[in-house]
Amino acid sequence: GPGSIATVIMLMTQAQLPMERIVVFVAIGVTAIVTAMLLIGATFLERRMSPNLLAVLERVMGLLLAALAVQFVVDGARESFPGLTRLGP
């Protein structure tokens, strides 16, 4: 998603040596392989889980996603308006 694209752009701009860029490309490849394996295994696990457990996992993942979204907004506001986070006079 957009977060991964932004992360890759940031890492590639920070990578100065060719080896560092290779490491970024290898990390992208490993992430793609692991993601594919997880997606393939998800259908296998979904068939074996109870509906109640699936409902609980959906709610926990939704809560985690909401917490990450709030943190991204807070971090963005902190970067955009550094004076807002300063404490004291």
PDB file of N, CA and C in Angstrom:
ATOM      1  N   GLY A   1       0.814  -1.188   0.000  1.00  0.00           N
ATOM      2  CA  GLY A   1       0.000   0.000   0.000  1.00  0.00           C
ATOM      3  C   GLY A   1       0.860   1.254   0.000  1.00  0.00           C
ATOM      4  N   PRO A   2       0.247   2.373   0.251  1.00  0.00           N
ATOM      5  CA  PRO A   2       0.957   3.648   0.236  1.00  0.00           C
ATOM      6  C   PRO A   2       2.067   3.720   1.283  1.00  0.00           C
ATOM      7  N   GLY A   3       1.866   3.094   2.426  1.00  0.00           N
ATOM      8  CA  GLY A   3       2.896   3.100   3.467  1.00  0.00           C
ATOM      9  C   GLY A   3       4.152   2.378   3.027  1.00  0.00           C
ATOM     10  N   SER A   4       3.973   1.249   2.348  1.00  0.00           N
ATOM     11  CA  SER A   4       5.149   0.510   1.868  1.00  0.00           C
ATOM     12  C   SER A   4       5.874   1.280   0.779  1.00  0.00           C
ATOM     13  N   ILE A   5       5.109   1.916  -0.097  1.00  0.00           N
ATOM     14  CA  ILE A   5       5.740   2.696  -1.167  1.00  0.00           C
ATOM     15  C   ILE A   5       6.536   3.846  -0.564  1.00  0.00           C
ATOM     16  N   ALA A   6       5.961   4.532   0.414  1.00  0.00           N
ATOM     17  CA  ALA A   6       6.664   5.642   1.064  1.00  0.00           C
ATOM     18  C   ALA A   6       7.921   5.150   1.775  1.00  0.00           C
ATOM     19  N   THR A   7       7.829   3.980   2.409  1.00  0.00           N
ATOM     20  CA  THR A   7       8.988   3.422   3.100  1.00  0.00           C
ATOM     21  C   THR A   7      10.105   3.085   2.119  1.00  0.00           C
ATOM     22  N   VAL A   8       9.753   2.474   1.002  1.00  0.00           N
ATOM     23  CA  VAL A   8      10.764   2.120  -0.003  1.00  0.00           C
ATOM     24  C   VAL A   8      11.404   3.378  -0.575  1.00  0.00           C
ATOM     25  N   ILE A   9      10.599   4.400  -0.858  1.00  0.00           N
ATOM     26  CA  ILE A   9      11.159   5.652  -1.375  1.00  0.00           C
ATOM     27  C   ILE A   9      12.131   6.248  -0.371  1.00  0.00           C
ATOM     28  N   MET A  10      11.742   6.258   0.904  1.00  0.00           N
ATOM     29  CA  MET A  10      12.605   6.817   1.942  1.00  0.00           C
ATOM     30  C   MET A  10      13.909   6.018   2.049  1.00  0.00           C
ATOM     31  N   LEU A  11      13.799   4.693   2.053  1.00  0.00           N
ATOM     32  CA  LEU A  11      15.001   3.864   2.174  1.00  0.00           C
ATOM     33  C   LEU A  11      15.916   4.003   0.964  1.00  0.00           C
ATOM     34  N   MET A  12      15.338   4.111  -0.226  1.00  0.00           N
ATOM     35  CA  MET A  12      16.167   4.251  -1.422  1.00  0.00           C
ATOM     36  C   MET A  12      16.860   5.611  -1.473  1.00  0.00           C
ATOM     37  N   THR A  13      16.222   6.647  -0.947  1.00  0.00           N
ATOM     38  CA  THR A  13      16.897   7.950  -0.927  1.00  0.00           C
ATOM     39  C   THR A  13      18.013   7.969   0.104  1.00  0.00           C
ATOM     40  N   GLN A  14      17.877   7.182   1.174  1.00  0.00           N
ATOM     41  CA  GLN A  14      18.923   7.129   2.197  1.00  0.00           C
ATOM     42  C   GLN A  14      20.067   6.210   1.793  1.00  0.00           C
ATOM     43  N   ALA A  15      19.777   5.232   0.912  1.00  0.00           N
ATOM     44  CA  ALA A  15      20.812   4.286   0.489  1.00  0.00           C
ATOM     45  C   ALA A  15      21.771   4.980  -0.468  1.00  0.00           C
ATOM     46  N   GLN A  16      23.038   5.038  -0.068  1.00  0.00           N
ATOM     47  CA  GLN A  16      24.037   5.712  -0.895  1.00  0.00           C
ATOM     48  C   GLN A  16      24.932   4.724  -1.619  1.00  0.00           C
ATOM     49  N   LEU A  17      25.219   3.617  -1.004  1.00  0.00           N
ATOM     50  CA  LEU A  17      26.078   2.604  -1.614  1.00  0.00           C
ATOM     51  C   LEU A  17      25.237   1.614  -2.424  1.00  0.00           C
ATOM     52  N   PRO A  18      25.810   1.038  -3.462  1.00  0.00           N
ATOM     53  CA  PRO A  18      25.062   0.041  -4.248  1.00  0.00           C
ATOM     54  C   PRO A  18      24.611  -1.156  -3.392  1.00  0.00           C
ATOM     55  N   MET A  19      25.433  -1.548  -2.424  1.00  0.00           N
ATOM     56  CA  MET A  19      25.073  -2.676  -1.565  1.00  0.00           C
ATOM     57  C   MET A  19      23.832  -2.354  -0.731  1.00  0.00           C
ATOM     58  N   GLU A  20      23.712  -1.109  -0.297  1.00  0.00           N
ATOM     59  CA  GLU A  20      22.531  -0.712   0.478  1.00  0.00           C
ATOM     60  C   GLU A  20      21.274  -0.792  -0.384  1.00  0.00           C
ATOM     61  N   ARG A  21      21.392  -0.419  -1.642  1.00  0.00           N
ATOM     62  CA  ARG A  21      20.246  -0.510  -2.551  1.00  0.00           C
ATOM     63  C   ARG A  21      19.883  -1.966  -2.817  1.00  0.00           C
ATOM     64  N   ILE A  22      20.878  -2.819  -2.920  1.00  0.00           N
ATOM     65  CA  ILE A  22      20.617  -4.247  -3.111  1.00  0.00           C
ATOM     66  C   ILE A  22      19.875  -4.805  -1.903  1.00  0.00           C
ATOM     67  N   VAL A  23      20.269  -4.377  -0.712  1.00  0.00           N
ATOM     68  CA  VAL A  23      19.594  -4.829   0.511  1.00  0.00           C
ATOM     69  C   VAL A  23      18.125  -4.420   0.493  1.00  0.00           C
ATOM     70  N   VAL A  24      17.831  -3.207   0.030  1.00  0.00           N
ATOM     71  CA  VAL A  24      16.439  -2.750  -0.056  1.00  0.00           C
ATOM     72  C   VAL A  24      15.664  -3.638  -1.037  1.00  0.00           C
ATOM     73  N   PHE A  25      16.260  -3.936  -2.200  1.00  0.00           N
ATOM     74  CA  PHE A  25      15.585  -4.791  -3.176  1.00  0.00           C
ATOM     75  C   PHE A  25      15.366  -6.202  -2.635  1.00  0.00           C
ATOM     76  N   VAL A  26      16.347  -6.739  -1.914  1.00  0.00           N
ATOM     77  CA  VAL A  26      16.198  -8.064  -1.315  1.00  0.00           C
ATOM     78  C   VAL A  26      15.081  -8.040  -0.272  1.00  0.00           C
ATOM     79  N   ALA A  27      15.014  -6.976   0.520  1.00  0.00           N
ATOM     80  CA  ALA A  27      13.948  -6.856   1.517  1.00  0.00           C
ATOM     81  C   ALA A  27      12.573  -6.809   0.863  1.00  0.00           C
ATOM     82  N   ILE A  28      12.469  -6.119  -0.270  1.00  0.00           N
ATOM     83  CA  ILE A  28      11.196  -6.081  -1.002  1.00  0.00           C
ATOM     84  C   ILE A  28      10.827  -7.485  -1.479  1.00  0.00           C
ATOM     85  N   GLY A  29      11.802  -8.216  -2.015  1.00  0.00           N
ATOM     86  CA  GLY A  29      11.551  -9.575  -2.489  1.00  0.00           C
ATOM     87  C   GLY A  29      11.139 -10.517  -1.373  1.00  0.00           C
ATOM     88  N   VAL A  30      11.845 -10.445  -0.249  1.00  0.00           N
ATOM     89  CA  VAL A  30      11.508 -11.299   0.897  1.00  0.00           C
ATOM     90  C   VAL A  30      10.108 -10.972   1.403  1.00  0.00           C
ATOM     91  N   THR A  31       9.792  -9.700   1.476  1.00  0.00           N
ATOM     92  CA  THR A  31       8.463  -9.289   1.925  1.00  0.00           C
ATOM     93  C   THR A  31       7.383  -9.808   0.988  1.00  0.00           C
ATOM     94  N   ALA A  32       7.621  -9.744  -0.316  1.00  0.00           N
ATOM     95  CA  ALA A  32       6.652 -10.249  -1.284  1.00  0.00           C
ATOM     96  C   ALA A  32       6.444 -11.753  -1.131  1.00  0.00           C
ATOM     97  N   ILE A  33       7.526 -12.494  -0.928  1.00  0.00           N
ATOM     98  CA  ILE A  33       7.421 -13.950  -0.775  1.00  0.00           C
ATOM     99  C   ILE A  33       6.676 -14.306   0.505  1.00  0.00           C
ATOM    100  N   VAL A  34       7.019 -13.652   1.607  1.00  0.00           N
ATOM    101  CA  VAL A  34       6.355 -13.927   2.882  1.00  0.00           C
ATOM    102  C   VAL A  34       4.869 -13.572   2.798  1.00  0.00           C
ATOM    103  N   THR A  35       4.555 -12.451   2.147  1.00  0.00           N
ATOM    104  CA  THR A  35       3.158 -12.052   1.987  1.00  0.00           C
ATOM    105  C   THR A  35       2.390 -13.084   1.176  1.00  0.00           C
ATOM    106  N   ALA A  36       2.981 -13.568   0.088  1.00  0.00           N
ATOM    107  CA  ALA A  36       2.322 -14.591  -0.727  1.00  0.00           C
ATOM    108  C   ALA A  36       2.081 -15.863   0.087  1.00  0.00           C
ATOM    109  N   MET A  37       3.064 -16.265   0.876  1.00  0.00           N
ATOM    110  CA  MET A  37       2.909 -17.463   1.705  1.00  0.00           C
ATOM    111  C   MET A  37       1.807 -17.275   2.734  1.00  0.00           C
ATOM    112  N   LEU A  38       1.744 -16.091   3.340  1.00  0.00           N
ATOM    113  CA  LEU A  38       0.695 -15.820   4.325  1.00  0.00           C
ATOM    114  C   LEU A  38      -0.690 -15.834   3.693  1.00  0.00           C
ATOM    115  N   LEU A  39      -0.804 -15.253   2.508  1.00  0.00           N
ATOM    116  CA  LEU A  39      -2.102 -15.239   1.839  1.00  0.00           C
ATOM    117  C   LEU A  39      -2.536 -16.639   1.432  1.00  0.00           C
ATOM    118  N   ILE A  40      -1.594 -17.457   0.987  1.00  0.00           N
ATOM    119  CA  ILE A  40      -1.924 -18.832   0.626  1.00  0.00           C
ATOM    120  C   ILE A  40      -2.331 -19.619   1.870  1.00  0.00           C
ATOM    121  N   GLY A  41      -1.602 -19.411   2.961  1.00  0.00           N
ATOM    122  CA  GLY A  41      -1.916 -20.119   4.203  1.00  0.00           C
ATOM    123  C   GLY A  41      -3.168 -19.608   4.899  1.00  0.00           C
ATOM    124  N   ALA A  42      -3.592 -18.404   4.576  1.00  0.00           N
ATOM    125  CA  ALA A  42      -4.758 -17.820   5.246  1.00  0.00           C
ATOM    126  C   ALA A  42      -6.028 -18.610   4.955  1.00  0.00           C
ATOM    127  N   THR A  43      -6.196 -19.037   3.722  1.00  0.00           N
ATOM    128  CA  THR A  43      -7.406 -19.806   3.401  1.00  0.00           C
ATOM    129  C   THR A  43      -7.398 -21.150   4.127  1.00  0.00           C
ATOM    130  N   PHE A  44      -6.226 -21.743   4.246  1.00  0.00           N
ATOM    131  CA  PHE A  44      -6.105 -23.004   4.984  1.00  0.00           C
ATOM    132  C   PHE A  44      -6.498 -22.802   6.448  1.00  0.00           C
ATOM    133  N   LEU A  45      -5.979 -21.739   7.067  1.00  0.00           N
ATOM    134  CA  LEU A  45      -6.297 -21.485   8.472  1.00  0.00           C
ATOM    135  C   LEU A  45      -7.750 -21.067   8.667  1.00  0.00           C
ATOM    136  N   GLU A  46      -8.284 -20.300   7.738  1.00  0.00           N
ATOM    137  CA  GLU A  46      -9.660 -19.824   7.877  1.00  0.00           C
ATOM    138  C   GLU A  46     -10.645 -20.982   7.919  1.00  0.00           C
ATOM    139  N   ARG A  47     -10.392 -22.008   7.140  1.00  0.00           N
ATOM    140  CA  ARG A  47     -11.281 -23.175   7.123  1.00  0.00           C
ATOM    141  C   ARG A  47     -11.260 -23.923   8.454  1.00  0.00           C
ATOM    142  N   ARG A  48     -10.174 -23.828   9.195  1.00  0.00           N
ATOM    143  CA  ARG A  48     -10.025 -24.588  10.429  1.00  0.00           C
ATOM    144  C   ARG A  48     -10.336 -23.790  11.685  1.00  0.00           C
ATOM    145  N   MET A  49     -10.563 -22.487  11.552  1.00  0.00           N
ATOM    146  CA  MET A  49     -10.865 -21.655  12.716  1.00  0.00           C
ATOM    147  C   MET A  49     -12.367 -21.570  12.934  1.00  0.00           C
ATOM    148  N   SER A  50     -12.726 -21.418  14.185  1.00  0.00           N
ATOM    149  CA  SER A  50     -14.141 -21.249  14.493  1.00  0.00           C
ATOM    150  C   SER A  50     -14.595 -19.839  14.110  1.00  0.00           C
ATOM    151  N   PRO A  51     -15.892 -19.672  13.830  1.00  0.00           N
ATOM    152  CA  PRO A  51     -16.398 -18.339  13.491  1.00  0.00           C
ATOM    153  C   PRO A  51     -16.180 -17.321  14.616  1.00  0.00           C
ATOM    154  N   ASN A  52     -16.253 -17.774  15.865  1.00  0.00           N
ATOM    155  CA  ASN A  52     -16.032 -16.857  16.990  1.00  0.00           C
ATOM    156  C   ASN A  52     -14.592 -16.346  17.015  1.00  0.00           C
ATOM    157  N   LEU A  53     -13.648 -17.230  16.788  1.00  0.00           N
ATOM    158  CA  LEU A  53     -12.244 -16.826  16.774  1.00  0.00           C
ATOM    159  C   LEU A  53     -11.972 -15.864  15.624  1.00  0.00           C
ATOM    160  N   LEU A  54     -12.567 -16.121  14.473  1.00  0.00           N
ATOM    161  CA  LEU A  54     -12.409 -15.213  13.336  1.00  0.00           C
ATOM    162  C   LEU A  54     -12.966 -13.828  13.658  1.00  0.00           C
ATOM    163  N   ALA A  55     -14.124 -13.785  14.330  1.00  0.00           N
ATOM    164  CA  ALA A  55     -14.729 -12.498  14.696  1.00  0.00           C
ATOM    165  C   ALA A  55     -13.827 -11.739  15.663  1.00  0.00           C
ATOM    166  N   VAL A  56     -13.240 -12.444  16.624  1.00  0.00           N
ATOM    167  CA  VAL A  56     -12.336 -11.799  17.583  1.00  0.00           C
ATOM    168  C   VAL A  56     -11.102 -11.265  16.867  1.00  0.00           C
ATOM    169  N   LEU A  57     -10.526 -12.065  15.978  1.00  0.00           N
ATOM    170  CA  LEU A  57      -9.345 -11.625  15.229  1.00  0.00           C
ATOM    171  C   LEU A  57      -9.651 -10.405  14.358  1.00  0.00           C
ATOM    172  N   GLU A  58     -10.832 -10.383  13.751  1.00  0.00           N
ATOM    173  CA  GLU A  58     -11.217  -9.226  12.939  1.00  0.00           C
ATOM    174  C   GLU A  58     -11.280  -7.964  13.790  1.00  0.00           C
ATOM    175  N   ARG A  59     -11.838  -8.081  14.975  1.00  0.00           N
ATOM    176  CA  ARG A  59     -11.948  -6.905  15.852  1.00  0.00           C
ATOM    177  C   ARG A  59     -10.579  -6.451  16.355  1.00  0.00           C
ATOM    178  N   VAL A  60      -9.728  -7.390  16.701  1.00  0.00           N
ATOM    179  CA  VAL A  60      -8.390  -7.034  17.173  1.00  0.00           C
ATOM    180  C   VAL A  60      -7.597  -6.362  16.050  1.00  0.00           C
ATOM    181  N   MET A  61      -7.677  -6.898  14.853  1.00  0.00           N
ATOM    182  CA  MET A  61      -6.966  -6.298  13.716  1.00  0.00           C
ATOM    183  C   MET A  61      -7.531  -4.919  13.380  1.00  0.00           C
ATOM    184  N   GLY A  62      -8.843  -4.754  13.502  1.00  0.00           N
ATOM    185  CA  GLY A  62      -9.441  -3.436  13.285  1.00  0.00           C
ATOM    186  C   GLY A  62      -8.950  -2.430  14.300  1.00  0.00           C
ATOM    187  N   LEU A  63      -8.843  -2.859  15.549  1.00  0.00           N
ATOM    188  CA  LEU A  63      -8.333  -1.980  16.603  1.00  0.00           C
ATOM    189  C   LEU A  63      -6.874  -1.618  16.351  1.00  0.00           C
ATOM    190  N   LEU A  64      -6.090  -2.585  15.936  1.00  0.00           N
ATOM    191  CA  LEU A  64      -4.685  -2.331  15.611  1.00  0.00           C
ATOM    192  C   LEU A  64      -4.558  -1.357  14.446  1.00  0.00           C
ATOM    193  N   LEU A  65      -5.380  -1.539  13.425  1.00  0.00           N
ATOM    194  CA  LEU A  65      -5.361  -0.637  12.281  1.00  0.00           C
ATOM    195  C   LEU A  65      -5.748   0.784  12.697  1.00  0.00           C
ATOM    196  N   ALA A  66      -6.750   0.909  13.560  1.00  0.00           N
ATOM    197  CA  ALA A  66      -7.155   2.238  14.037  1.00  0.00           C
ATOM    198  C   ALA A  66      -6.037   2.890  14.842  1.00  0.00           C
ATOM    199  N   ALA A  67      -5.356   2.115  15.681  1.00  0.00           N
ATOM    200  CA  ALA A  67      -4.255   2.665  16.471  1.00  0.00           C
ATOM    201  C   ALA A  67      -3.113   3.132  15.568  1.00  0.00           C
ATOM    202  N   LEU A  68      -2.803   2.365  14.545  1.00  0.00           N
ATOM    203  CA  LEU A  68      -1.761   2.778  13.606  1.00  0.00           C
ATOM    204  C   LEU A  68      -2.155   4.045  12.858  1.00  0.00           C
ATOM    205  N   ALA A  69      -3.417   4.134  12.465  1.00  0.00           N
ATOM    206  CA  ALA A  69      -3.878   5.325  11.746  1.00  0.00           C
ATOM    207  C   ALA A  69      -3.764   6.567  12.627  1.00  0.00           C
ATOM    208  N   VAL A  70      -4.152   6.441  13.882  1.00  0.00           N
ATOM    209  CA  VAL A  70      -4.048   7.577  14.807  1.00  0.00           C
ATOM    210  C   VAL A  70      -2.582   7.967  14.990  1.00  0.00           C
ATOM    211  N   GLN A  71      -1.703   6.978  15.117  1.00  0.00           N
ATOM    212  CA  GLN A  71      -0.283   7.277  15.290  1.00  0.00           C
ATOM    213  C   GLN A  71       0.290   7.980  14.067  1.00  0.00           C
ATOM    214  N   PHE A  72      -0.121   7.559  12.875  1.00  0.00           N
ATOM    215  CA  PHE A  72       0.339   8.230  11.662  1.00  0.00           C
ATOM    216  C   PHE A  72      -0.122   9.680  11.627  1.00  0.00           C
ATOM    217  N   VAL A  73      -1.354   9.936  12.036  1.00  0.00           N
ATOM    218  CA  VAL A  73      -1.869  11.310  12.058  1.00  0.00           C
ATOM    219  C   VAL A  73      -1.097  12.143  13.072  1.00  0.00           C
ATOM    220  N   VAL A  74      -0.856  11.578  14.254  1.00  0.00           N
ATOM    221  CA  VAL A  74      -0.110  12.294  15.294  1.00  0.00           C
ATOM    222  C   VAL A  74       1.310  12.590  14.818  1.00  0.00           C
ATOM    223  N   ASP A  75       1.974  11.597  14.216  1.00  0.00           N
ATOM    224  CA  ASP A  75       3.334  11.812  13.712  1.00  0.00           C
ATOM    225  C   ASP A  75       3.354  12.870  12.612  1.00  0.00           C
ATOM    226  N   GLY A  76       2.363  12.836  11.730  1.00  0.00           N
ATOM    227  CA  GLY A  76       2.288  13.830  10.667  1.00  0.00           C
ATOM    228  C   GLY A  76       2.064  15.227  11.211  1.00  0.00           C
ATOM    229  N   ALA A  77       1.188  15.348  12.206  1.00  0.00           N
ATOM    230  CA  ALA A  77       0.938  16.657  12.829  1.00  0.00           C
ATOM    231  C   ALA A  77       2.187  17.150  13.547  1.00  0.00           C
ATOM    232  N   ARG A  78       2.888  16.246  14.193  1.00  0.00           N
ATOM    233  CA  ARG A  78       4.114  16.603  14.905  1.00  0.00           C
ATOM    234  C   ARG A  78       5.178  17.119  13.936  1.00  0.00           C
ATOM    235  N   GLU A  79       5.291  16.474  12.780  1.00  0.00           N
ATOM    236  CA  GLU A  79       6.268  16.910  11.776  1.00  0.00           C
ATOM    237  C   GLU A  79       5.847  18.231  11.130  1.00  0.00           C
ATOM    238  N   SER A  80       4.555  18.382  10.887  1.00  0.00           N
ATOM    239  CA  SER A  80       4.063  19.583  10.210  1.00  0.00           C
ATOM    240  C   SER A  80       4.050  20.811  11.101  1.00  0.00           C
ATOM    241  N   PHE A  81       3.744  20.585  12.374  1.00  0.00           N
ATOM    242  CA  PHE A  81       3.638  21.692  13.326  1.00  0.00           C
ATOM    243  C   PHE A  81       4.492  21.399  14.556  1.00  0.00           C
ATOM    244  N   PRO A  82       5.811  21.560  14.465  1.00  0.00           N
ATOM    245  CA  PRO A  82       6.689  21.187  15.582  1.00  0.00           C
ATOM    246  C   PRO A  82       6.426  22.008  16.842  1.00  0.00           C
ATOM    247  N   GLY A  83       5.888  23.200  16.720  1.00  0.00           N
ATOM    248  CA  GLY A  83       5.618  24.030  17.894  1.00  0.00           C
ATOM    249  C   GLY A  83       4.493  23.508  18.755  1.00  0.00           C
ATOM    250  N   LEU A  84       3.618  22.673  18.196  1.00  0.00           N
ATOM    251  CA  LEU A  84       2.489  22.151  18.968  1.00  0.00           C
ATOM    252  C   LEU A  84       2.915  21.150  20.032  1.00  0.00           C
ATOM    253  N   THR A  85       4.004  20.459  19.815  1.00  0.00           N
ATOM    254  CA  THR A  85       4.413  19.411  20.747  1.00  0.00           C
ATOM    255  C   THR A  85       5.384  19.895  21.800  1.00  0.00           C
ATOM    256  N   ARG A  86       5.807  21.163  21.681  1.00  0.00           N
ATOM    257  CA  ARG A  86       6.753  21.693  22.646  1.00  0.00           C
ATOM    258  C   ARG A  86       6.032  21.987  23.966  1.00  0.00           C
ATOM    259  N   LEU A  87       6.617  21.530  25.043  1.00  0.00           N
ATOM    260  CA  LEU A  87       6.027  21.744  26.363  1.00  0.00           C
ATOM    261  C   LEU A  87       6.674  22.945  27.045  1.00  0.00           C
ATOM    262  N   GLY A  88       5.927  23.631  27.843  1.00  0.00           N
ATOM    263  CA  GLY A  88       6.463  24.759  28.594  1.00  0.00           C
ATOM    264  C   GLY A  88       6.442  26.044  27.809  1.00  0.00           C
ATOM    265  N   PRO A  89       6.971  27.133  28.434  1.00  0.00           N
ATOM    266  CA  PRO A  89       6.937  28.447  27.791  1.00  0.00           C
ATOM    267  C   PRO A  89       7.921  28.606  26.654  1.00  0.00           C
TER     268      PRO A  89
END
